[in-house]
JSON list of C-alpha atoms in Angstrom, two decimals:
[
{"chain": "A", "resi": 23, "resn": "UNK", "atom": "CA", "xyz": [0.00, 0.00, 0.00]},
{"chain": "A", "resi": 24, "resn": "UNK", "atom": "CA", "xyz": [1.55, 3.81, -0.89]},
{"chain": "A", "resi": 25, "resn": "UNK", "atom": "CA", "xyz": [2.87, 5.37, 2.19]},
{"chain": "A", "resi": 26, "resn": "UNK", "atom": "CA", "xyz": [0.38, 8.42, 2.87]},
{"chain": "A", "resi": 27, "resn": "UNK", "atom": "CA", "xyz": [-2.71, 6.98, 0.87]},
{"chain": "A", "resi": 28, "resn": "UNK", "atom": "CA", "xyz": [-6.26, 7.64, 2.85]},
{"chain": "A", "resi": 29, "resn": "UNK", "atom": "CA", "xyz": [-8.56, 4.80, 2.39]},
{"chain": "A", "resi": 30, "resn": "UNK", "atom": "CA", "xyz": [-11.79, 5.08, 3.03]},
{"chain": "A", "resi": 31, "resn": "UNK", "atom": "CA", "xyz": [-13.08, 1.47, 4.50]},
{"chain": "A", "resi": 32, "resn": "UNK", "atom": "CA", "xyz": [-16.14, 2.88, 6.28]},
{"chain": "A", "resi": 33, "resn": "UNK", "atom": "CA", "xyz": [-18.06, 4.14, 2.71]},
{"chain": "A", "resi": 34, "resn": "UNK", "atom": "CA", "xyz": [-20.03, 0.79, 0.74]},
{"chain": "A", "resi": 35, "resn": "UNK", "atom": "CA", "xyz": [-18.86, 0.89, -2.74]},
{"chain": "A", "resi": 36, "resn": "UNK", "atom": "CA", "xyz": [-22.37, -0.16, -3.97]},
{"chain": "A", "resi": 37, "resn": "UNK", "atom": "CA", "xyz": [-23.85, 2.30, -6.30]},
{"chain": "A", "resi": 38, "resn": "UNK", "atom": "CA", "xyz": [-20.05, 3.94, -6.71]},
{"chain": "A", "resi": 39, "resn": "UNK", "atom": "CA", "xyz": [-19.08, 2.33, -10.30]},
{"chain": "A", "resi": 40, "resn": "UNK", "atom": "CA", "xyz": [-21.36, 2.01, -13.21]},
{"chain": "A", "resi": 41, "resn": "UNK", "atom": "CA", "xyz": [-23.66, -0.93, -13.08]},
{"chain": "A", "resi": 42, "resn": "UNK", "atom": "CA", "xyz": [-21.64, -3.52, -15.51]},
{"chain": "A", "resi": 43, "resn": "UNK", "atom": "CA", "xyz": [-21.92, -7.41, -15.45]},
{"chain": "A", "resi": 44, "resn": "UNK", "atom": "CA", "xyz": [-18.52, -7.51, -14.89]},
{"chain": "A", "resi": 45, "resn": "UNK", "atom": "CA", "xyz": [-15.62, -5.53, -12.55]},
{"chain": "A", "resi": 46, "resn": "UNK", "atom": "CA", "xyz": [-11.90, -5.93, -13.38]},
{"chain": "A", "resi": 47, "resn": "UNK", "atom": "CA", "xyz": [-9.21, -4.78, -10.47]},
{"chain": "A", "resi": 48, "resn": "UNK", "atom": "CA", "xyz": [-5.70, -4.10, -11.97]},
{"chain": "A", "resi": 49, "resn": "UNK", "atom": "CA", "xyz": [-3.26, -2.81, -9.38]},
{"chain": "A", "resi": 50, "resn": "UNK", "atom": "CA", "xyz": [-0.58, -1.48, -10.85]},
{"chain": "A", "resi": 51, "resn": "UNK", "atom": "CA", "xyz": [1.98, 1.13, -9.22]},
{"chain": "A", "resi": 52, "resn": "UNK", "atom": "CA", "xyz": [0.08, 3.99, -10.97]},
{"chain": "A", "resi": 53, "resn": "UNK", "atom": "CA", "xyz": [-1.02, 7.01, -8.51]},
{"chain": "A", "resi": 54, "resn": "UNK", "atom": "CA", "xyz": [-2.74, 8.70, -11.36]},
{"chain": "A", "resi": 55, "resn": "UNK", "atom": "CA", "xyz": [-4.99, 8.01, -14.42]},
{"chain": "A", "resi": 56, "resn": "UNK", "atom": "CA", "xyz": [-6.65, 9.21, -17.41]},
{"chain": "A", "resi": 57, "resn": "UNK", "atom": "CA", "xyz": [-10.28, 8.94, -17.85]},
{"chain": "A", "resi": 58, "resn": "UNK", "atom": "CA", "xyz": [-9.51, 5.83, -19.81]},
{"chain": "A", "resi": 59, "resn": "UNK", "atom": "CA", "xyz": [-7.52, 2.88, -18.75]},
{"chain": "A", "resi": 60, "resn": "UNK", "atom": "CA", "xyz": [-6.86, 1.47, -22.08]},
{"chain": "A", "resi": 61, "resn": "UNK", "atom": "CA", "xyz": [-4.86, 4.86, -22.45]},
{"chain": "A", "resi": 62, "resn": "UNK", "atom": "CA", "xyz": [-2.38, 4.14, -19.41]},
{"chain": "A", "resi": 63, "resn": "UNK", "atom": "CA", "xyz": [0.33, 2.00, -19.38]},
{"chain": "A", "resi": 64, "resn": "UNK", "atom": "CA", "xyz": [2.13, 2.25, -22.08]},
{"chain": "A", "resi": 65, "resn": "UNK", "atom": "CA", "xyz": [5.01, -0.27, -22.32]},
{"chain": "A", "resi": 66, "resn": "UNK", "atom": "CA", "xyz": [3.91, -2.11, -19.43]},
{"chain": "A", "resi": 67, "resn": "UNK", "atom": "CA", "xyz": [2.81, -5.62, -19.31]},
{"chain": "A", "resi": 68, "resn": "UNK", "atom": "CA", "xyz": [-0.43, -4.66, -17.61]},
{"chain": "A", "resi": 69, "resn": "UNK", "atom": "CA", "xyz": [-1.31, -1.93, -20.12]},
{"chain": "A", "resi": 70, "resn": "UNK", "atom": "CA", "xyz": [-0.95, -4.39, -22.71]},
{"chain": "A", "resi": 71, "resn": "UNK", "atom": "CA", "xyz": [-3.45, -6.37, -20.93]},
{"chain": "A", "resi": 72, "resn": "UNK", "atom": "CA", "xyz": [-5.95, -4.17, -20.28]},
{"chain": "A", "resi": 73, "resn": "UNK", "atom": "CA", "xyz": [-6.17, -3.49, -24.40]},
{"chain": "A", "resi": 74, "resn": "UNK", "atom": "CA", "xyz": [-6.47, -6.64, -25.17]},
{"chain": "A", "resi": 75, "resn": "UNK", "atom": "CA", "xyz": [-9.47, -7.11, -22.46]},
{"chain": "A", "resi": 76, "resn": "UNK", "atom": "CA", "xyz": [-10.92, -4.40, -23.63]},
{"chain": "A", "resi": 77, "resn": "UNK", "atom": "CA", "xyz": [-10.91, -5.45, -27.28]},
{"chain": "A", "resi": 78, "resn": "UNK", "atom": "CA", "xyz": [-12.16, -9.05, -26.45]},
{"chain": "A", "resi": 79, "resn": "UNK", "atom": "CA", "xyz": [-14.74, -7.80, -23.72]},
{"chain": "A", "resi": 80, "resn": "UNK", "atom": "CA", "xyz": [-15.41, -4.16, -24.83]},
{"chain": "A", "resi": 81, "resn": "UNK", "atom": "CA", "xyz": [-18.68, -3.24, -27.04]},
{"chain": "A", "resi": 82, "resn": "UNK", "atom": "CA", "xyz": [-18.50, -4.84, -30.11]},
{"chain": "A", "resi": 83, "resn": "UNK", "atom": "CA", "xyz": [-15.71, -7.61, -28.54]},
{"chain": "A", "resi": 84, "resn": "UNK", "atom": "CA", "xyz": [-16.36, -11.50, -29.45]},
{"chain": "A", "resi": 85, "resn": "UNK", "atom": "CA", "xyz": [-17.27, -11.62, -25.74]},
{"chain": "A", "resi": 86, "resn": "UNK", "atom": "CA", "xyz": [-19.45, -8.57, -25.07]},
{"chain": "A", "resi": 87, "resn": "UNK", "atom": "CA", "xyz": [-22.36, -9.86, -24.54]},
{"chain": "A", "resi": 88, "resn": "UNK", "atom": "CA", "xyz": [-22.19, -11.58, -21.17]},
{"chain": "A", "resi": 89, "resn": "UNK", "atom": "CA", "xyz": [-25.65, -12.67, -21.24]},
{"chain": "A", "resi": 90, "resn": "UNK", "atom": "CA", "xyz": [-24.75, -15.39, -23.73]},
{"chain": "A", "resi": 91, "resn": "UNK", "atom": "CA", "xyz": [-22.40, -17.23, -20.75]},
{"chain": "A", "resi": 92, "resn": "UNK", "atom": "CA", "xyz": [-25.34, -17.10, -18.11]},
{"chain": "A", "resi": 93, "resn": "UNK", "atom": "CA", "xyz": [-27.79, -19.11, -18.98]},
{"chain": "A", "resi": 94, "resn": "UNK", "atom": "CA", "xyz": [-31.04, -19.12, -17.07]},
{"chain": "A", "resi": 95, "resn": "UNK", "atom": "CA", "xyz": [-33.19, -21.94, -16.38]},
{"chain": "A", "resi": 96, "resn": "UNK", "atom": "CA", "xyz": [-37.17, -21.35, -16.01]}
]
């Protein structure tokens, strides 16, 4: 954990992030982003990653629709 970073443990994170099937954590040593993660990382393993996911799970990616995995039984 960074030296001198406040984390807040007391505040629920439900309702914080946009409502998407699907939540990826990448820790990285980054203290600061863009508005885009696809955009960080540049000649770093991770950032390479992170395209890649995006391309594959991203709108319009072979696996975008998640709905297509879960199938439910009535």
């Amino acid at each position: 954990m960074p030296e001198g970073l406040a984390i807040d443990y007391e505040q629920p994170l439900n309702g914080t992030m946009a409502a998407y099937a699907q939540q990826l954590v990448v820790c990285t040593d980054q203290t600061d982003w863009t508005s885009r993660i696809e955009n960080d990382g540049e000649q770093k393993g991770w950032g390479e990653m992170v395209r890649g996911l995006k391309q594959l799970l991203g709108r319009g990616g072979q696996y975008a629709d998640v709905r297509s995995f879960y199938r439910l039984n009535r």
